[in-house]
CSV table of C-alpha atoms in Angstrom, one decimal:
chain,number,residue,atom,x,y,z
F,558,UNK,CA,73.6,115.5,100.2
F,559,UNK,CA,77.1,117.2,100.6
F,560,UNK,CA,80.2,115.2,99.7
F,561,UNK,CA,82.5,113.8,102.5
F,562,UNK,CA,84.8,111.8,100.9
F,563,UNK,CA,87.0,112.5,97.6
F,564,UNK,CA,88.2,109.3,95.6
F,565,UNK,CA,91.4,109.9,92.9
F,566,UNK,CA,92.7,108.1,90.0
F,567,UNK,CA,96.7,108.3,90.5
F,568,UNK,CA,98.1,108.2,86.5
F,569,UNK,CA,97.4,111.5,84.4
F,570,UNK,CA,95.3,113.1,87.5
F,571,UNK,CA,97.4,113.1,90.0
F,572,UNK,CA,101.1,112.2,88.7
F,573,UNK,CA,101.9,113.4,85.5
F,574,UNK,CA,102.7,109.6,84.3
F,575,UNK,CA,102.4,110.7,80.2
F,576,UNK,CA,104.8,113.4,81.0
F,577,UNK,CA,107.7,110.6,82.9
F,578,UNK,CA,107.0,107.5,81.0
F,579,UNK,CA,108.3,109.7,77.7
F,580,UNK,CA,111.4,110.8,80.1
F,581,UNK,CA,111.8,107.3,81.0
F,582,UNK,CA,112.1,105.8,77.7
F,583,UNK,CA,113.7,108.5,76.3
F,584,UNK,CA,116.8,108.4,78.7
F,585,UNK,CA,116.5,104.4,78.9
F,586,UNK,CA,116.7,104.1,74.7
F,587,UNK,CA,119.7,106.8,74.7
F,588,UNK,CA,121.5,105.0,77.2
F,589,UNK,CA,120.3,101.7,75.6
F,590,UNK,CA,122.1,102.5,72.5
F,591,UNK,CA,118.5,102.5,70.5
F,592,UNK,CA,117.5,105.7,70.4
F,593,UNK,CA,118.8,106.4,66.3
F,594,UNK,CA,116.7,103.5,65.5
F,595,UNK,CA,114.0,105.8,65.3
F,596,UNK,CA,113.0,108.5,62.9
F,597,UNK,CA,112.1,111.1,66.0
F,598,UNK,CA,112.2,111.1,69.3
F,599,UNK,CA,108.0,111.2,69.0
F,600,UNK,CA,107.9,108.0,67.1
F,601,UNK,CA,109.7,106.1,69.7
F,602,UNK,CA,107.3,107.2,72.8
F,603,UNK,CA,104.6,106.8,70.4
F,604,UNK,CA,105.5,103.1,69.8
F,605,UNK,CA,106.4,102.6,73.5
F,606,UNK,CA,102.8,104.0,74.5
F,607,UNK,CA,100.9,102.1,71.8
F,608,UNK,CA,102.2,98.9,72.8
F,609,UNK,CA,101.5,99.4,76.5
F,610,UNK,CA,97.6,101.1,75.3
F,611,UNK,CA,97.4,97.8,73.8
F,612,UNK,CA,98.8,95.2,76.7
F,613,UNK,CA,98.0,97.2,79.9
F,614,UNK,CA,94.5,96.0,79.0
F,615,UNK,CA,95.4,92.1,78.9
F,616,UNK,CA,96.8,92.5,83.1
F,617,UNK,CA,93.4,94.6,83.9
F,618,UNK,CA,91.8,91.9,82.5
F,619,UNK,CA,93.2,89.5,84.5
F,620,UNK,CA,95.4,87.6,81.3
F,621,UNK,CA,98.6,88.9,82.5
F,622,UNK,CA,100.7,89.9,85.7
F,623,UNK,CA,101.7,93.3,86.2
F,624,UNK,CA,104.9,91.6,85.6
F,625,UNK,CA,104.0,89.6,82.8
F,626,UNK,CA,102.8,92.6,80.6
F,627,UNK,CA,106.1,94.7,81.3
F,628,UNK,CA,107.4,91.5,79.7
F,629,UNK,CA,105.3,91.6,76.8
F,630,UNK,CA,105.5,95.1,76.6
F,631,UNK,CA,109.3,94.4,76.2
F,632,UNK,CA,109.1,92.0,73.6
F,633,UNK,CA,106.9,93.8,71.4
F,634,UNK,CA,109.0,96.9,71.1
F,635,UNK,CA,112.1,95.3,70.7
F,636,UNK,CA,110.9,93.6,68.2
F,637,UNK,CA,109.6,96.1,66.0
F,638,UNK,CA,112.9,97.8,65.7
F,639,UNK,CA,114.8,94.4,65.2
F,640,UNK,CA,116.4,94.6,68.8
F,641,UNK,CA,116.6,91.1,71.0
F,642,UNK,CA,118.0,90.9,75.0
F,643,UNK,CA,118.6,88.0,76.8
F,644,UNK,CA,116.4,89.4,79.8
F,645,UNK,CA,113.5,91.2,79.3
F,646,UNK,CA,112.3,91.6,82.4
F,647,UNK,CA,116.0,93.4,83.5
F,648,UNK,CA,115.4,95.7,80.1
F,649,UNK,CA,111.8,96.8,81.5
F,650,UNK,CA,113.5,97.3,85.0
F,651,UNK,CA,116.5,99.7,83.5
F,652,UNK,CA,113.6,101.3,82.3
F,653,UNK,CA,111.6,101.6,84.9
F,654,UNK,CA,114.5,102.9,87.2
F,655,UNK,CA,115.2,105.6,84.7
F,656,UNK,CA,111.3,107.0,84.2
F,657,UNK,CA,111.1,106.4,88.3
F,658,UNK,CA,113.2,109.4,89.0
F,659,UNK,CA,111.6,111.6,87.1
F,660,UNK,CA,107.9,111.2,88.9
F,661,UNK,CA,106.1,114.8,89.2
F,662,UNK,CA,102.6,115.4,90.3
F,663,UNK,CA,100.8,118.3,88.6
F,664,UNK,CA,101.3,121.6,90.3
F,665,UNK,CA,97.0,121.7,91.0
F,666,UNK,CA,97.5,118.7,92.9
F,667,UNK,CA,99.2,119.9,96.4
F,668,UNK,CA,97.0,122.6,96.7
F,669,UNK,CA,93.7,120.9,96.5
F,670,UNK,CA,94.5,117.8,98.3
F,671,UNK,CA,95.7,120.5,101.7
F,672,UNK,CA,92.4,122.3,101.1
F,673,UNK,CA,90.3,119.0,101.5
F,674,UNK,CA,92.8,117.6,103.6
F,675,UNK,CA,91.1,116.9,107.0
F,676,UNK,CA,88.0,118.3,105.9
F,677,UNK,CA,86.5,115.2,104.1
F,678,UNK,CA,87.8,112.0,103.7
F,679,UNK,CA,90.6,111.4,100.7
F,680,UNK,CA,91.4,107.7,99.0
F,681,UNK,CA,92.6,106.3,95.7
F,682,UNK,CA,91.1,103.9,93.1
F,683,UNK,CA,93.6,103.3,90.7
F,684,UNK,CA,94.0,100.1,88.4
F,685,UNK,CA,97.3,98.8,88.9
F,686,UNK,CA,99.3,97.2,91.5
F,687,UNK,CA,99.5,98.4,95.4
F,688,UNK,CA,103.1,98.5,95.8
F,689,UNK,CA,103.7,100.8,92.9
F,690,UNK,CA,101.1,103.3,93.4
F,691,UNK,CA,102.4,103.6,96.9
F,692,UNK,CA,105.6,104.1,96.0
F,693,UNK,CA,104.8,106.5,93.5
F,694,UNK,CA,102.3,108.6,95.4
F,695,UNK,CA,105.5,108.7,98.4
F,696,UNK,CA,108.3,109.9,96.1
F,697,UNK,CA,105.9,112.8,95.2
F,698,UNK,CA,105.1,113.6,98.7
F,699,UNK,CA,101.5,112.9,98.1
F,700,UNK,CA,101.1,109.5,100.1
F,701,UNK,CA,100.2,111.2,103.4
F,702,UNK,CA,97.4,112.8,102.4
F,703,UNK,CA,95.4,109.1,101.8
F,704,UNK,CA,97.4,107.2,104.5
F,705,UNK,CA,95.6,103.1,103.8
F,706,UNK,CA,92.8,104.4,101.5
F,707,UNK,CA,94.4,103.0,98.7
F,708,UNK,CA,92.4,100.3,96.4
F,709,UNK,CA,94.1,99.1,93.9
F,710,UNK,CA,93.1,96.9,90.8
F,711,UNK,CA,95.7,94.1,91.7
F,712,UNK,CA,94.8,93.2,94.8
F,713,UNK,CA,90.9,93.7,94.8
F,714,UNK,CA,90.5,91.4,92.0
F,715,UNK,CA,88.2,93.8,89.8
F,716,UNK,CA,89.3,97.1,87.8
F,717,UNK,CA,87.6,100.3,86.9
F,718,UNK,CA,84.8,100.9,85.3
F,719,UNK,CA,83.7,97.6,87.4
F,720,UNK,CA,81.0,99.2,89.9
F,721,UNK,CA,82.5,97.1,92.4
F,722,UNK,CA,85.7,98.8,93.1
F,723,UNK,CA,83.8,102.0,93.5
F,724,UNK,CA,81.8,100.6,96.0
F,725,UNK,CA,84.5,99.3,98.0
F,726,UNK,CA,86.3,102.7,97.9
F,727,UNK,CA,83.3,104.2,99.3
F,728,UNK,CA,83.8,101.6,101.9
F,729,UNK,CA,87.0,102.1,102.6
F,730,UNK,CA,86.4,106.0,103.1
F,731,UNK,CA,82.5,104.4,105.3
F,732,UNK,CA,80.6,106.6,103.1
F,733,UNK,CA,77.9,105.8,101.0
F,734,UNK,CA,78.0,106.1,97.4
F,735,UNK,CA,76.1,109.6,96.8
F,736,UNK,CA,78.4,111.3,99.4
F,737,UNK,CA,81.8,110.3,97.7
F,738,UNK,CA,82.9,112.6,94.6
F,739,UNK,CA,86.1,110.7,92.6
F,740,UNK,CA,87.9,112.4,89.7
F,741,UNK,CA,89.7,110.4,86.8
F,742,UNK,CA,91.5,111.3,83.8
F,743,UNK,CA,89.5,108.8,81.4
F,744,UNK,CA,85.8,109.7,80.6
F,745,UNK,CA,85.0,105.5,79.8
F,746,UNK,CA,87.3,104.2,82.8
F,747,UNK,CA,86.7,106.9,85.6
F,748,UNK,CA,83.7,109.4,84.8
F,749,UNK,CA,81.5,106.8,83.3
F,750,UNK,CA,82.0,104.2,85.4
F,751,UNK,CA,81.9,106.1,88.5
F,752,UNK,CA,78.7,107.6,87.5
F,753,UNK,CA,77.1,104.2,87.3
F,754,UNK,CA,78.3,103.1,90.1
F,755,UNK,CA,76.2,106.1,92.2
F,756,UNK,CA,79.4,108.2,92.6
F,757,UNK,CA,79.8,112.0,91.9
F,758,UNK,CA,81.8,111.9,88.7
F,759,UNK,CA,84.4,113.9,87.9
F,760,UNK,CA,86.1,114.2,84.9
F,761,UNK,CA,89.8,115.7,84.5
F,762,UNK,CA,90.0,116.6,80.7
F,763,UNK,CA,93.4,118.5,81.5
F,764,UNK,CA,93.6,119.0,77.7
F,765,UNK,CA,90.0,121.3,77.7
F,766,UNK,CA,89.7,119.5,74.6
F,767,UNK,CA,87.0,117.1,75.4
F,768,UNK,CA,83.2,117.6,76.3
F,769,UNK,CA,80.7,115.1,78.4
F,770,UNK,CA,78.1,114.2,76.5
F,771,UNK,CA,76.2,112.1,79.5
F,772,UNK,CA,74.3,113.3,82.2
F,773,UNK,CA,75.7,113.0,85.7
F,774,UNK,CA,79.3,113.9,84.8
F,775,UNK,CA,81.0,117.0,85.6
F,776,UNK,CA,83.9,118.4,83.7
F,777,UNK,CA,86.8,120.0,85.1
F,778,UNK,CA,90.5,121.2,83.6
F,779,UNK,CA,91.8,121.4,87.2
F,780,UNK,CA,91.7,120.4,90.3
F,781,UNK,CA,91.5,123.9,91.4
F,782,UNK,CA,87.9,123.6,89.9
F,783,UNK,CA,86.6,121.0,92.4
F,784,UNK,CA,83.7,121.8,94.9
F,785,UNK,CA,85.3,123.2,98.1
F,786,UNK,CA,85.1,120.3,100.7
F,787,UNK,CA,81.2,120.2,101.7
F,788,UNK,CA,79.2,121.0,99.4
């Protein structure tokens, strides 16, 4: 059966989000005053992305907010360099307004999404919050290719690899399972779960470091790589 539909992750396949969150905190711990606190610019992005590898998890979860783990988030790293503020939650969003400007979705992306533009249906799946992936997806001028097809963790009430999600994006595109293709970053999160779901999975291993080791999962560096719409 050909594919009609296409289903995205947004972080790391379609907006380079490793890439700005390392701007972000960068600028935000310059202007902060923090940034000598560290021994290397690496170390400090390293800590920052540890402790949100280590969080994010908790909100997907269901045991924080989105907004409660940017606090915790917060709290952690300023505590392990011996920093306090009296408002965490405007720390994270000095932050957040820095790293925001510097959103940039991967030069493969534009191309692929105007060649299946039209020609099959396009959505997201993304675990994290509506309003932010919108917003994100419009200041890279990506949001009108997928229009309402957005799902988003948040507001469905289930996350990736939950078969469940990946059902309703099928839904939301009125395509059955076997004729929707989606492509994610993460081989556990997004090619596995996918997969068992009844999906065509694709996994983006932009680094062409990684190999699949499971049956049913299809590796690609690029999007340039996907199946022309159709087939």
């Amino acid at each position: 059966m050909s594919v009609r539909g296409v289903l995205f992750d947004v972080d790391d396949t379609l907006i380079d989000y490793s890439a700005t969150a390392r701007i972000g905190i960068l600028r935000h711990l310059e202007a902060e005053d923090a940034l000598g606190r560290f021994e290397s610019p690496d170390a400090a992005v390293a800590l920052w992305r540890a402790i949100e590898e280590e969080e994010y998890p908790r909100y997907l979860a269901g045991e924080l907010t989105f907004t409660g783990q940017q606090l915790v988030r917060t709290e952690r790293f300023l505590a392990e360099i011996g920093m306090t503020t009296d408002d965490p939650v405007a720390w994270f969003g000095r932050y957040a307004a820095r790293r925001d400007t510097a959103w940039a979705a991967f030069p493969d992306v534009a191309p692929a999404l105007r060649a299946f533009h039209g020609r099959v249906g396009l959505g997201v799946i993304s675990n994290a919050s509506l309003p932010y992936q919108t917003g994100k997806l419009r200041k890279v001028g990506l949001l009108h290719h997928f229009g309402d097809a957005i799902l988003c963790s948040d507001e469905f009430g289930s996350a990736k690899p939950a078969p469940e999600i990946f059902l309703a994006g099928c839904a939301m595109l009125g395509l059955a399972p076997e004729q929707v293709a989606y492509v994610g970053d993460r081989y556990d999160v997004d090619a596995l779960g996918a997969r068992d779901a009844g999906l065509r999975a694709y996994w983006l291993d932009r680094s062409g470091l990684g190999s699949a080791n499971d049956a049913g999962i299809t590796v690609i560096r690029s999007l340039a790589e996907l199946d022309s719409p159709g087939s």
